[in-house]
Every structure is written in structure tokens, then in C-alpha cells.
Amino acid sequence: MTGSLSSWQIWQVINMNNLLIVGQYVPTNSIVHRMDPRIKMLIIFFYVIFIFFANNIVSYALFTVFAVGGTLLTKVPWRFIAKGLTPVWFLIVFTFILHLFVTKEGTVLVNVFGLPIYSGALEQGAVISLRFFLLILLTSLLTLTTTPIEITDGVESLLGPLRRFKFPVHELALMMSISLRFIPTLLQETEKISNAQASRGVDFRTGPFRERVRAVIPLLVPLFVSAFKRAEELAMAMEARGYRGGEGRTKLRELQVMKRDVAALVIFIIVVAAALITRDYS
Amino acid sequence: MYAIEFKNVSFRYEEEQPYVLRNVSFQVEAGEWLAIIGHNGSGKSTIAKLMNGLLFPTEGEIIINGIPLNEENIWEIRRQVGMVFQNPDNQFVGTTVRDDVAFGLENRGVPRAEMMDRITSSLEQVRMQDYLLHEPYRLSGGQKQRVAIAGVLAISPSVIILDEATAMLDPLGRKEILDTVHHVQAAQQLGLITITHDLNEVMQAHRVLVMNDGEIWTTTVPRELVKRQTELQQIGLDVPFVTQLAHALERQGITLDEQPIDHEELLDALWTLHSNK
Ligand SMILES: Nc1ncnc2c1ncn2[C@@H]1O[C@H](COP(=O)(O)OP(=O)(O)OP(=O)(O)O)[C@@H](O)[C@H]1O
Ligand SMILES: [Mg+2]
């Protein structure tokens, strides 16, 4: 689908600018991409909880196989996945090293600069790092395989029951989708204004921090003014088009649980059950 | 019964402020194309917003297809009166073309199956059916405006208002939009109101309403209007190039049989003039 490819490129631009990490959707149209976003979110939610029950090789192996298997199914090239993990690699390694020196269980394996490294420390450091890695991997699969608007639809649907408690679910989802729609527009505008200000000699890319902060003001003020004007006009246009809140509204984009979603859920439940059975109870 | 009828409408935004519309009365028939023209701030957009209940008259009455406009029936009126605004970006609500056209339908609780059909057919009418999944930032201004028109057509209104909907487009984009809208309007016998301050854009309309400082200056047909060049210039409107040329020729002693309203008519008049001699 060329459509998503280009939106993905825009997300990449956003990532590069480091302005806002909205997502890093990679359109490969795999089975994971076509899954219902609600099911993906549910699975991730419970995965995050149940992985803390794993405490031996078998149970960890089960969770690892599930996450790695899922990753393979997405057909997303490894370099994109690795890129998504880059910021947390450091944390994973750091956690591992910290455990090496702090934990004092089992037998002493070696001495590093006079500090003893215990076998238990090696084990625990590896386990915690693995768990951390699996969590990040699985959650990053969500943004890699689900467009932001699908996530929005999923959130709206999952939060649906909260409507009974007067929680503004529809408004929240509309806000999210309008933000998504306007991010590229506002980015283009920021670019335009920053070029215009740069041509007037305002420089917010170099120089001391204080200077740069001061230079950002002539960028922000017109941006805000224009954003408010947009908001006003948009509200007017929405009203002219018959918008009157979530009541009595139908939806074009409909989420449907398909066979593949049920299959994914069943596999997940089996993995969790197996892990709960095989873990150590003592 | 008129598609739109204004009866002695006056309007001011706040009490104590001057009226921006004074005693405005006019009618638009079903299937008629009325152009509204006037200088900046003459009250054109205010008229447009009064037509679908975004504003309510301070005095006077507005009747849409026989229904007097009031707070109770604005939703029904908004279903009958579709509106396209000036800025293509600030009226695009959906994240894709398809979602944007769907917005008006979703608001009115149209069932999903019917939505799909209506979206496809209204996008076909503006020749945007190949852009179903495009995001707005990948569309030109003209394309976005055509999507906005499709969004309006999808709710099958009886009147369409374009409030300077072509102002931010290049000449080609402008012409395309006007041609598209004209085509749809003629095919479906819709009431069409185009608001502009460019006299070039009123030449195809059936009638022109000229606003000046909150009052109706005149209502006439385009061909008659352009004859009043000096008066028009006094109220801040430039006559089209073709008219200016015809006037200039006249001053040189070359009188054309009939006042041309576009390039084609001008060419015809010129070459027949030559062969008449
Ligand atoms: N929200 C508002 N509050 C107060 N005054 C307003 C508001 N909107 C417009 N006006 C005033 O009402 C008058 C008519 O404005 P309107 O927008 O109808 O003009 P217009 O003919 O559409 O002009 P333009 O060609 O610039 O679009 C102007 O004097 C304007 O300053
Ligand atoms: Mg206006």
C-alpha cells in the first residue's frame, strides 16, 4: 500500500526531527498488521503482567518464543526493530552490569578489579535484562504494525465501557485523531515560520542555551496564533458539517475481531497457561 | 418556494456594535447559481454563516426550502445547506480522504454500508475516487477543496455555499473547482451560492448579488454588471480583463456588438468584427 508508505515516511521525518515520537509504522501488511488493534493491545497488556510470573528457563523460553515468533510474523526488517530498541539498549546493558556487581548469591566466578562476580549475579542480570528486552520488543511491535489511527480506534473501543461513568471516550478519540491529522500540517508550518525567522536573522539552532530559548519565542508566537485560528475555523467547519458530539453518531472505521485475532488470543493464552504451569512454585 | 429566502435580515456580532448587515433581502431559487461579490468586510461571509445557522439574524427572517431557520431545526437545515470554506486545511477533519468525506455522514448517523456507497459516488463526482486513502498533506489545495465538496455532496444537500473556496488556489485550480461544482449543480439542480471578491468568477453565474458595506448594492446578471466599470471600481471591485479590454477598445473607437464576458466571446467578437468590415 503506497498510502501507508508515505505516512510512514512522514513519521520517520518526525522521528528524525526528534520533535515528537508519534510512531514508526512500517507497512508490510503482514498478518500482525491486519490484526484487530484491540486484540494486540490486550495481548501486550497481559503479556506485560504475566511475564513477571516467569521464574525458570522453561517459562522464560515460552515468553521469548512468543515475542520472537510475533516479531518474525510482522515481516518488519530487523534494522527497524533494532532502531526502535536503540534508546533502551543502554538501559538493558546497564541493568545487566549493575546486577553483576550488586547481587551476591551463588559462587564466586571471577574477580574483576578486586570485585567478586557471583554466579547468581550473572543469572539474575541475564534474566532481568531478558525480561526488559522482551517487554520493549513486544510493545514496540504495536507501533511498528499499527497505524496511529488504528490505535486511536482501539483505545476508543476498549475504553467504551467507561462511558457509563461519564468519561468522555468519544471526545478523547476525536482529539487524538484530529491531533494526528494536524501534526504534519503544523510541522510544515513550523518549518515555514522557522525559515522565515531565520531569513530575518533569528538563529535558534546554534549559540548558548539562553539565546536559543529566547530565539524560539518568535517561532512559537506565530505558531500558536495560527494554531488557534485553525482550531476556530475547524470547529466552525465541523459544526457546519453537522457535528454535534458523539451521540447518535455512526462510524466508518469499524473494528472487527477475525479468525486471526481469535487464533492469536488462543496461542497467547496457551503460552501463558504453559508458563504458569511450568514455573517453579517453592 | 425558494431554496433560500432572506427577509429584511440585519445582523451585528455584538450589541452596541454597528450592524454588519442592514436590511438584506434576496431569494435563491432551486437550481439557481447566485454569485455574491463585494469588497473585504462587506458582509459576505456573515451572509453565508447565517444561511446554515452558524449565526442567527438580529432582525429579519431566513427561510430555507420553506422552513424558517431557528435553533430547533438547525440540524435539518445543515443537512440541506452544505458549506465549503476558504482554507483547504482548516476544514479537513479526517486523517484520510475517505474518513473526511465520511465525517458528515457519521455525524448524521448514516449506516455504515450506505456510507461506503455515498463516499464513492460523491468522490467520483469531484474526480477524487483514486485518492481514497490519501492523507491531507499529500493533496494539493485544489484536491483538498474537491474533497471538501465531496464531503458536502455526500450528505445530498439542496444548496451548496462556497465561501471563497477558490481564493487560496492557483488559476487552474480555481477553474477546475468552479467547473466541477457547476457541473454537479447543473446535473442535480442544486442551489449554488459562490462568494468571491473576484469578478472573473461571477461571469458564469446566473445572477450576481453585489454587497457594499453591509447592504445589497445591486442584484443583476453578470453581463449587465460588468458594464458598470467605474461604479464597480468605486466600491473596490476590479472588472475582468476581458471587460477592461472591451472598454479600452471602445475608447479607441472600436465598438463590439456585445459586451464579451469571457475570452471566447471576446475572440468571437474580434474576428467577426474584422470580417464585418
Ligand atoms: N466574529 C466577529 N466578531 C465581530 N465582528 C466580526 C466578526 N466576523 C466578522 N466581523 C466583522 O463583520 C464585517 C463583515 O465581515 P465578513 O466576514 O462577513 O466580511 P466578508 O465580506 O466575508 O469579507 P472578506 O472578503 O474579507 O471575507 C467586517 O467588518 C468584520 O470586521
Ligand atoms: Mg469572507
XYZ file of C-alpha atoms and ligand atoms in Angstrom:
591
model
C 0.000 0.000 0.000
C 1.690 3.178 -1.125
C -0.648 5.205 1.051
C 0.803 3.997 4.289
C 4.334 4.059 2.974
C 4.209 7.787 2.662
C 2.630 8.348 6.021
C 5.331 6.134 7.389
C 7.896 8.381 5.730
C 6.362 11.366 7.434
C 6.543 9.594 10.780
C 10.170 8.926 10.031
C 10.728 12.624 9.375
C 9.106 13.330 12.702
C 11.372 10.818 14.365
C 14.424 12.322 12.754
C 13.486 15.778 13.860
C 13.063 14.337 17.329
C 10.093 16.634 17.718
C 7.576 14.014 18.599
C 7.734 10.274 18.531
C 4.286 9.503 17.254
C 5.009 6.152 15.828
C 7.215 4.276 13.480
C 4.730 2.330 11.427
C 6.366 0.038 8.885
C 3.804 -1.120 6.322
C 4.472 -4.734 5.394
C 0.811 -5.729 5.539
C 1.655 -8.876 7.478
C -0.902 -10.882 9.417
C 0.101 -8.949 12.528
C -0.619 -5.679 10.728
C -4.068 -6.897 9.808
C -4.927 -7.906 13.369
C -7.500 -6.027 15.365
C -5.634 -3.317 17.319
C -7.691 -4.074 20.413
C -6.500 -7.670 20.464
C -2.903 -6.541 20.010
C -3.224 -4.111 22.892
C -4.895 -6.679 25.140
C -2.219 -9.253 24.450
C 0.547 -6.757 25.175
C -1.171 -5.612 28.343
C -1.431 -9.110 29.753
C 1.997 -10.111 28.471
C 3.484 -7.264 30.480
C 1.742 -8.589 33.591
C 2.350 -12.297 33.157
C 5.996 -12.125 32.209
C 6.651 -11.277 35.851
C 5.429 -14.742 36.770
C 8.188 -16.419 34.761
C 10.949 -17.684 37.006
C 12.708 -20.561 35.295
C 14.192 -21.492 31.952
C 11.050 -23.099 30.547
C 8.687 -20.274 31.429
C 11.088 -17.655 30.133
C 11.623 -19.681 26.984
C 7.862 -19.709 26.384
C 7.582 -15.926 26.639
C 10.681 -15.481 24.495
C 9.361 -17.753 21.774
C 6.065 -15.853 21.773
C 7.695 -12.442 21.415
C 10.286 -13.516 18.864
C 7.700 -15.507 16.923
C 5.426 -12.470 16.834
C 8.288 -10.320 15.645
C 9.059 -12.749 12.827
C 5.418 -12.771 11.751
C 5.408 -8.988 11.345
C 7.948 -9.272 8.489
C 9.372 -5.968 9.677
C 13.097 -5.856 8.800
C 15.346 -6.308 11.825
C 17.064 -2.998 11.357
C 13.779 -1.148 12.048
C 13.209 -3.185 15.167
C 16.776 -2.589 16.283
C 16.332 1.118 15.640
C 13.293 1.131 17.857
C 15.305 -0.543 20.586
C 18.388 1.685 20.340
C 17.429 4.120 23.083
C 16.824 1.280 25.530
C 19.869 -0.872 24.685
C 21.879 1.214 27.030
C 19.397 0.648 29.855
C 19.364 -3.096 29.238
C 23.159 -3.338 29.331
C 23.350 -1.027 32.321
C 20.837 -3.137 34.264
C 22.890 -6.217 33.481
C 26.159 -4.703 34.673
C 24.559 -3.282 37.783
C 23.277 -6.707 38.723
C 26.688 -8.229 38.142
C 28.251 -6.137 40.864
C 25.388 -5.758 43.290
C 23.935 -9.234 43.588
C 25.839 -11.534 45.916
C 24.431 -15.029 45.518
C 25.874 -18.369 44.447
C 29.559 -18.999 43.987
C 32.245 -16.512 43.063
C 33.136 -16.943 39.399
C 35.835 -14.339 38.806
C 37.257 -11.190 40.317
C 37.094 -8.001 38.272
C 39.311 -5.254 39.656
C 39.040 -6.899 43.033
C 35.236 -7.079 42.895
C 33.861 -10.619 43.060
C 31.280 -11.632 40.451
C 28.874 -14.267 41.673
C 27.180 -16.914 39.533
C 23.796 -15.792 40.893
C 24.510 -12.273 39.744
C 25.213 -13.446 36.222
C 21.981 -15.377 36.235
C 19.864 -12.617 37.662
C 21.369 -9.926 35.489
C 20.670 -12.008 32.418
C 17.113 -12.752 33.490
C 16.204 -9.169 34.255
C 17.782 -7.880 31.066
C 15.939 -10.534 29.072
C 12.626 -9.585 30.635
C 13.270 -5.940 29.938
C 14.218 -6.699 26.358
C 11.092 -8.811 25.752
C 8.803 -6.107 27.138
C 10.282 -3.418 24.930
C 10.312 -5.687 21.912
C 6.656 -6.632 22.200
C 5.410 -3.134 22.908
C 7.405 -1.722 20.006
C 5.662 -4.233 17.745
C 2.418 -2.376 18.399
C 3.614 0.892 16.910
C 5.542 -0.886 14.175
C 2.476 -2.722 12.910
C -0.442 -0.466 13.840
C -1.197 2.964 12.382
C -1.814 5.707 14.939
C -5.418 5.991 13.827
C -5.961 2.264 14.395
C -4.515 2.659 17.875
C -6.947 5.525 18.424
C -9.882 3.404 17.288
C -8.700 0.583 19.510
C -8.382 2.837 22.542
C -11.830 4.291 21.914
C -13.346 0.846 21.720
C -11.505 -0.563 24.748
C -12.399 2.460 26.871
C -16.020 2.249 25.663
C -17.380 0.838 28.958
C -16.082 3.930 30.800
C -18.711 5.992 29.001
C -21.162 4.830 31.612
C -19.159 6.781 34.173
C -19.366 9.912 32.008
C -15.787 9.505 30.834
C -15.542 11.423 27.502
C -14.323 8.490 25.421
C -15.551 9.760 22.062
C -14.141 13.246 22.625
C -10.794 11.801 23.644
C -10.612 9.681 20.493
C -11.653 12.629 18.309
C -8.976 14.768 19.920
C -6.391 12.101 19.235
C -7.387 11.703 15.610
C -7.511 15.446 14.960
C -4.074 15.815 16.511
C -2.797 13.061 14.249
C -4.325 14.753 11.253
C -2.790 18.134 12.102
C 0.713 17.062 13.147
C 2.084 17.073 9.577
C 0.335 20.390 8.875
C 1.778 22.042 11.950
C 5.204 20.581 11.238
C 5.172 22.080 7.776
C 4.117 25.351 9.283
C 6.866 25.267 11.907
C 9.329 24.690 9.117
C 7.951 27.639 7.162
C 7.991 30.015 10.114
C 11.438 28.922 11.235
C 12.773 29.572 7.744
C 11.064 32.937 7.670
C 12.553 33.878 11.048
C 15.957 32.518 10.072
C 15.903 34.737 6.996
C 15.347 37.663 9.351
C 18.457 36.650 11.261
C 16.874 34.759 14.156
C 19.077 31.804 14.949
C 17.780 29.133 17.296
C 19.939 26.282 16.104
C 23.262 27.435 17.488
C 24.531 29.599 20.306
C 24.198 29.395 24.077
C 21.096 27.806 25.555
C 19.614 31.070 26.865
C 19.973 32.730 23.492
C 18.330 29.820 21.758
C 15.400 29.785 24.146
C 14.903 33.472 23.508
C 15.118 32.885 19.761
C 12.364 30.272 19.946
C 9.784 32.818 21.077
C 9.331 34.449 17.656
C 8.799 30.929 16.364
C 6.250 29.893 18.954
C 4.119 33.017 18.960
C 3.077 32.918 15.287
C 2.711 29.159 15.530
C 0.271 29.465 18.412
C -1.637 32.298 16.794
C -2.065 30.254 13.656
C -2.953 27.097 15.570
C -5.720 28.924 17.403
C -7.041 30.354 14.163
C -7.025 26.876 12.668
C -8.826 25.484 15.686
C -11.517 28.136 15.424
C -12.063 27.570 11.726
C -12.010 23.822 12.164
C -14.637 23.999 14.886
C -16.797 26.117 12.606
C -16.359 23.723 9.689
C -17.170 20.740 11.905
C -20.334 22.383 13.112
C -21.350 23.286 9.568
C -20.901 19.630 8.705
C -23.371 18.584 11.333
C -21.079 17.607 14.196
C -22.960 17.566 17.485
C -20.982 15.257 19.745
C -20.777 11.505 19.975
C -24.480 10.898 20.495
C -26.247 9.174 17.596
C -23.079 9.054 15.574
C -22.108 6.125 13.379
C -18.556 5.153 12.500
C -16.999 4.442 9.122
C -13.971 2.656 10.504
C -15.183 -0.430 12.208
C -13.066 -2.843 14.176
C -13.780 -6.496 13.688
C -12.420 -9.483 15.510
C -11.448 -12.016 12.855
C -10.266 -15.608 12.940
C -6.622 -14.489 13.080
C -7.381 -12.457 16.199
C -9.014 -15.387 17.923
C -6.079 -17.589 16.899
C -3.580 -15.084 18.313
C -5.513 -14.907 21.566
C -5.698 -18.686 21.879
C -1.970 -19.044 21.258
C -1.272 -16.349 23.819
C -3.492 -17.993 26.419
C -1.780 -21.345 25.821
C 1.661 -19.740 26.247
C 0.622 -18.036 29.466
C -1.032 -21.175 30.832
C 2.010 -23.261 29.962
C 4.278 -20.735 31.616
C 2.140 -20.689 34.745
C 2.222 -24.488 34.890
C 5.932 -24.868 34.277
C 7.148 -22.089 36.560
C 8.695 -23.035 39.892
C 6.417 -22.973 42.901
C 8.524 -23.272 46.001
C -40.935 28.139 -2.671
C -37.349 29.371 -2.728
C -34.292 27.364 -1.825
C -33.153 30.305 0.281
C -35.002 33.419 1.215
C -33.696 36.351 3.285
C -36.396 38.732 4.525
C -35.105 42.071 5.799
C -32.177 40.477 7.587
C -29.979 42.682 9.759
C -27.105 41.406 11.793
C -24.489 42.598 14.248
C -21.958 40.473 16.085
C -22.395 42.205 19.446
C -24.869 44.618 20.861
C -23.590 48.189 20.819
C -21.542 47.340 17.734
C -22.530 48.629 14.291
C -24.640 46.403 12.096
C -22.562 44.457 9.581
C -25.683 43.587 7.563
C -28.516 46.024 7.107
C -31.904 45.072 5.770
C -30.727 42.362 3.390
C -33.447 40.677 1.314
C -32.966 38.294 -1.570
C -34.007 34.879 -2.844
C -32.255 31.933 -4.425
C -34.301 29.510 -6.467
C -33.756 25.775 -6.580
C -31.193 25.004 -9.274
C -30.018 28.580 -9.434
C -26.421 29.790 -9.240
C -26.111 33.039 -7.366
C -22.752 34.734 -7.011
C -22.214 37.092 -4.084
C -19.461 39.614 -4.536
C -18.203 42.542 -2.512
C -15.109 44.135 -1.014
C -13.385 42.804 2.116
C -15.597 43.144 5.132
C -18.742 43.878 3.142
C -20.565 41.069 4.956
C -20.393 38.159 2.518
C -19.188 35.527 4.971
C -21.701 36.730 7.501
C -24.465 36.035 4.983
C -23.048 32.565 4.378
C -22.929 31.752 8.089
C -26.490 32.961 8.528
C -27.643 30.538 5.843
C -26.920 27.420 7.866
C -27.388 28.581 11.379
C -23.790 29.233 12.336
C -25.154 32.701 13.158
C -28.693 33.886 13.731
C -30.137 37.141 12.389
C -30.501 40.016 14.807
C -33.564 41.104 12.901
C -35.472 39.622 9.998
C -36.146 36.091 8.879
C -34.369 33.398 6.888
C -36.345 30.641 5.203
C -34.683 27.559 3.734
C -36.843 25.409 1.445
C -39.927 26.700 3.194
C -38.548 26.054 6.702
C -37.953 29.156 8.842
C -34.470 28.845 10.315
C -34.321 28.665 14.119
C -32.360 26.929 16.843
C -34.604 23.865 16.823
C -34.169 22.941 13.208
C -30.575 23.956 12.507
C -29.550 20.302 12.201
C -32.102 19.683 9.492
C -31.082 22.954 7.789
C -27.414 21.985 7.952
C -28.283 18.761 6.182
C -29.848 20.776 3.367
C -27.236 23.513 3.170
C -23.659 22.369 2.614
C -20.816 24.789 3.017
C -17.206 24.881 1.809
C -14.843 27.389 3.401
C -11.769 29.216 2.216
C -8.854 27.429 3.838
C -8.495 23.869 2.499
C -6.503 22.762 5.525
C -8.776 24.029 8.247
C -11.844 22.094 7.177
C -10.225 18.728 6.572
C -11.178 16.704 9.638
C -10.353 13.119 8.681
C -6.920 11.533 8.587
C -7.605 10.295 5.034
C -9.818 11.391 2.141
C -12.238 8.586 2.876
C -12.515 9.448 6.551
C -13.014 13.100 5.783
C -15.892 12.528 3.378
C -17.368 10.155 5.957
C -17.319 12.812 8.694
C -20.593 14.481 7.693
C -22.261 11.102 7.233
C -21.064 9.833 10.612
C -22.434 12.971 12.250
C -25.845 12.198 10.828
C -25.816 8.575 11.882
C -25.843 7.168 8.363
C -25.458 3.363 8.485
C -22.013 2.119 7.559
C -22.987 0.156 4.447
C -24.707 3.185 2.957
C -21.747 5.391 3.850
C -19.407 3.437 1.598
C -21.653 3.915 -1.445
C -22.171 7.580 -0.796
C -18.461 8.199 -0.291
C -17.538 6.504 -3.554
C -20.185 8.236 -5.590
C -19.519 11.705 -4.213
C -15.770 11.281 -4.703
C -16.461 10.239 -8.278
C -18.414 13.409 -8.861
C -15.375 15.507 -7.974
C -12.983 13.045 -9.673
C -11.122 12.157 -6.474
C -12.043 8.473 -6.354
C -8.405 7.423 -6.834
C -7.309 9.167 -3.654
C -9.452 7.270 -1.169
C -6.653 6.507 1.276
C -4.551 9.623 0.796
C -3.715 11.756 3.799
C -4.372 15.508 3.522
C -0.708 16.526 3.442
C -0.281 14.547 0.238
C -3.010 16.506 -1.551
C -2.801 19.863 -3.274
C -5.016 22.710 -2.084
C -7.338 22.179 -5.031
C -7.616 18.471 -4.305
C -8.431 19.172 -0.670
C -11.161 21.568 -1.730
C -12.591 18.924 -4.041
C -12.646 16.506 -1.122
C -14.456 19.152 0.913
C -17.021 19.457 -1.879
C -17.389 15.670 -1.945
C -17.982 15.768 1.799
C -20.795 18.220 1.217
C -22.252 16.281 -1.727
C -22.258 13.073 0.313
C -25.000 14.419 2.555
C -27.055 15.278 -0.574
C -27.862 18.892 0.251
C -30.197 21.058 -1.785
C -27.955 24.116 -1.580
C -24.163 24.424 -1.673
C -22.333 27.519 -0.494
C -18.714 28.135 -1.456
C -17.311 30.929 0.708
C -14.214 31.983 -1.235
C -13.457 28.294 -1.600
C -11.123 29.001 -4.507
C -9.340 32.011 -3.031
C -6.251 30.062 -1.976
C -5.860 28.183 -5.263
C -3.968 28.959 -8.440
C -5.969 29.991 -11.546
C -6.074 26.457 -12.917
C -7.212 25.000 -9.602
C -9.865 27.695 -9.385
C -11.238 26.941 -12.782
C -11.300 23.221 -12.057
C -13.232 23.681 -8.848
C -15.743 26.022 -10.414
C -16.217 23.714 -13.391
C -16.691 20.710 -11.124
C -19.203 22.475 -8.930
C -21.043 23.940 -11.887
C -21.302 20.510 -13.456
C -22.696 18.894 -10.303
C -25.009 21.815 -9.685
C -26.484 21.621 -13.174
C -26.782 17.836 -13.084
C -28.557 17.728 -9.733
C -30.377 21.040 -9.939
C -28.806 22.259 -6.720
C -28.924 25.793 -5.484
C -25.389 27.161 -5.650
C -24.029 30.234 -3.930
C -20.462 31.249 -4.666
C -18.899 34.011 -2.629
C -15.900 35.819 -4.044
C -14.316 39.183 -4.489
C -13.039 38.371 -7.942
C -15.376 39.445 -10.712
C -13.816 36.848 -13.022
C -15.530 34.172 -11.002
C -19.048 35.502 -11.286
C -19.269 35.509 -15.063
C -20.731 32.014 -15.302
C -23.303 32.532 -12.539
C -26.981 33.049 -13.309
C -27.271 36.106 -11.121
C -24.916 38.299 -9.106
C -25.595 39.974 -5.820
C -23.197 42.809 -5.053
C -22.620 43.692 -1.400
C -21.282 47.026 -0.280
C -20.776 47.897 3.379
C -23.383 45.501 4.698
C -26.051 46.424 2.188
C -27.121 44.991 -1.130
C -25.724 47.326 -3.750
C -27.456 45.645 -6.650
C -28.714 42.302 -7.933
C -28.295 41.694 -11.624
C -26.940 39.357 -14.286
C -23.154 39.218 -14.859
C -23.307 40.673 -18.361
C -25.098 43.767 -17.131
C -22.877 44.129 -14.106
C -19.571 44.444 -15.947
C -20.917 47.382 -17.945
C -20.722 49.478 -14.791
C -16.945 49.511 -14.628
C -16.402 52.885 -12.953
C -19.097 52.351 -10.353
C -17.679 48.938 -9.539
C -14.228 50.356 -9.111
C -15.631 52.899 -6.685
C -16.821 50.099 -4.402
C -13.493 48.338 -4.646
C -14.092 45.761 -7.360
C -11.919 45.285 -10.430
C -13.692 44.283 -13.616
C -12.247 41.312 -15.521
C -9.517 41.743 -18.081
C -11.830 40.922 -20.990
C -14.190 43.726 -19.983
C -11.349 46.158 -19.452
C -10.063 45.355 -22.924
C -13.513 45.849 -24.460
C -13.783 49.225 -22.732
C -10.319 50.199 -23.893
C -11.226 49.251 -27.469
C -14.346 51.339 -27.196
C -12.297 54.332 -26.206
C -10.257 53.758 -29.351
C -13.431 53.839 -31.401
C -13.797 50.094 -31.855
C -17.206 49.085 -30.575
C -18.010 45.402 -30.173
C -21.532 44.185 -30.908
C -21.993 42.737 -27.491
C -20.149 43.043 -24.209
C -17.996 39.866 -24.076
C -17.901 38.019 -20.755
C -15.032 35.612 -21.403
C -12.077 35.068 -23.695
C -14.070 33.012 -26.151
C -16.726 35.643 -26.608
C -14.047 38.287 -26.916
C -12.307 36.302 -29.666
C -15.576 35.747 -31.466
C -16.428 39.419 -31.251
C -12.991 40.391 -32.510
C -12.821 38.160 -35.534
C -16.409 38.783 -36.588
C -15.732 42.481 -36.199
C -12.903 42.159 -38.648
C -14.922 40.188 -41.179
C -17.845 42.617 -40.882
C -15.761 45.349 -42.383
N -16.593 37.196 14.785
C -16.737 38.509 14.529
N -16.942 39.377 15.546
C -17.093 40.696 15.307
N -17.080 41.241 14.077
C -16.904 40.443 13.020
C -16.713 39.027 13.188
N -16.548 38.475 11.975
C -16.617 39.476 11.079
N -16.839 40.663 11.698
C -16.999 41.952 11.036
O -18.149 41.888 10.217
C -17.933 42.546 8.989
C -18.266 41.634 7.841
O -17.382 40.545 7.850
P -17.451 39.350 6.833
O -16.509 38.316 7.289
O -18.867 38.946 6.636
O -16.909 40.050 5.503
P -16.575 39.421 4.083
O -17.363 40.166 3.095
O -16.718 37.963 4.111
O -15.063 39.837 3.927
P -13.862 39.038 3.265
O -13.906 39.340 1.812
O -12.658 39.634 3.915
O -14.016 37.597 3.588
C -16.492 43.028 8.993
O -16.489 44.403 9.282
C -15.849 42.254 10.100
O -14.878 43.028 10.745
Mg -15.355 36.276 3.965
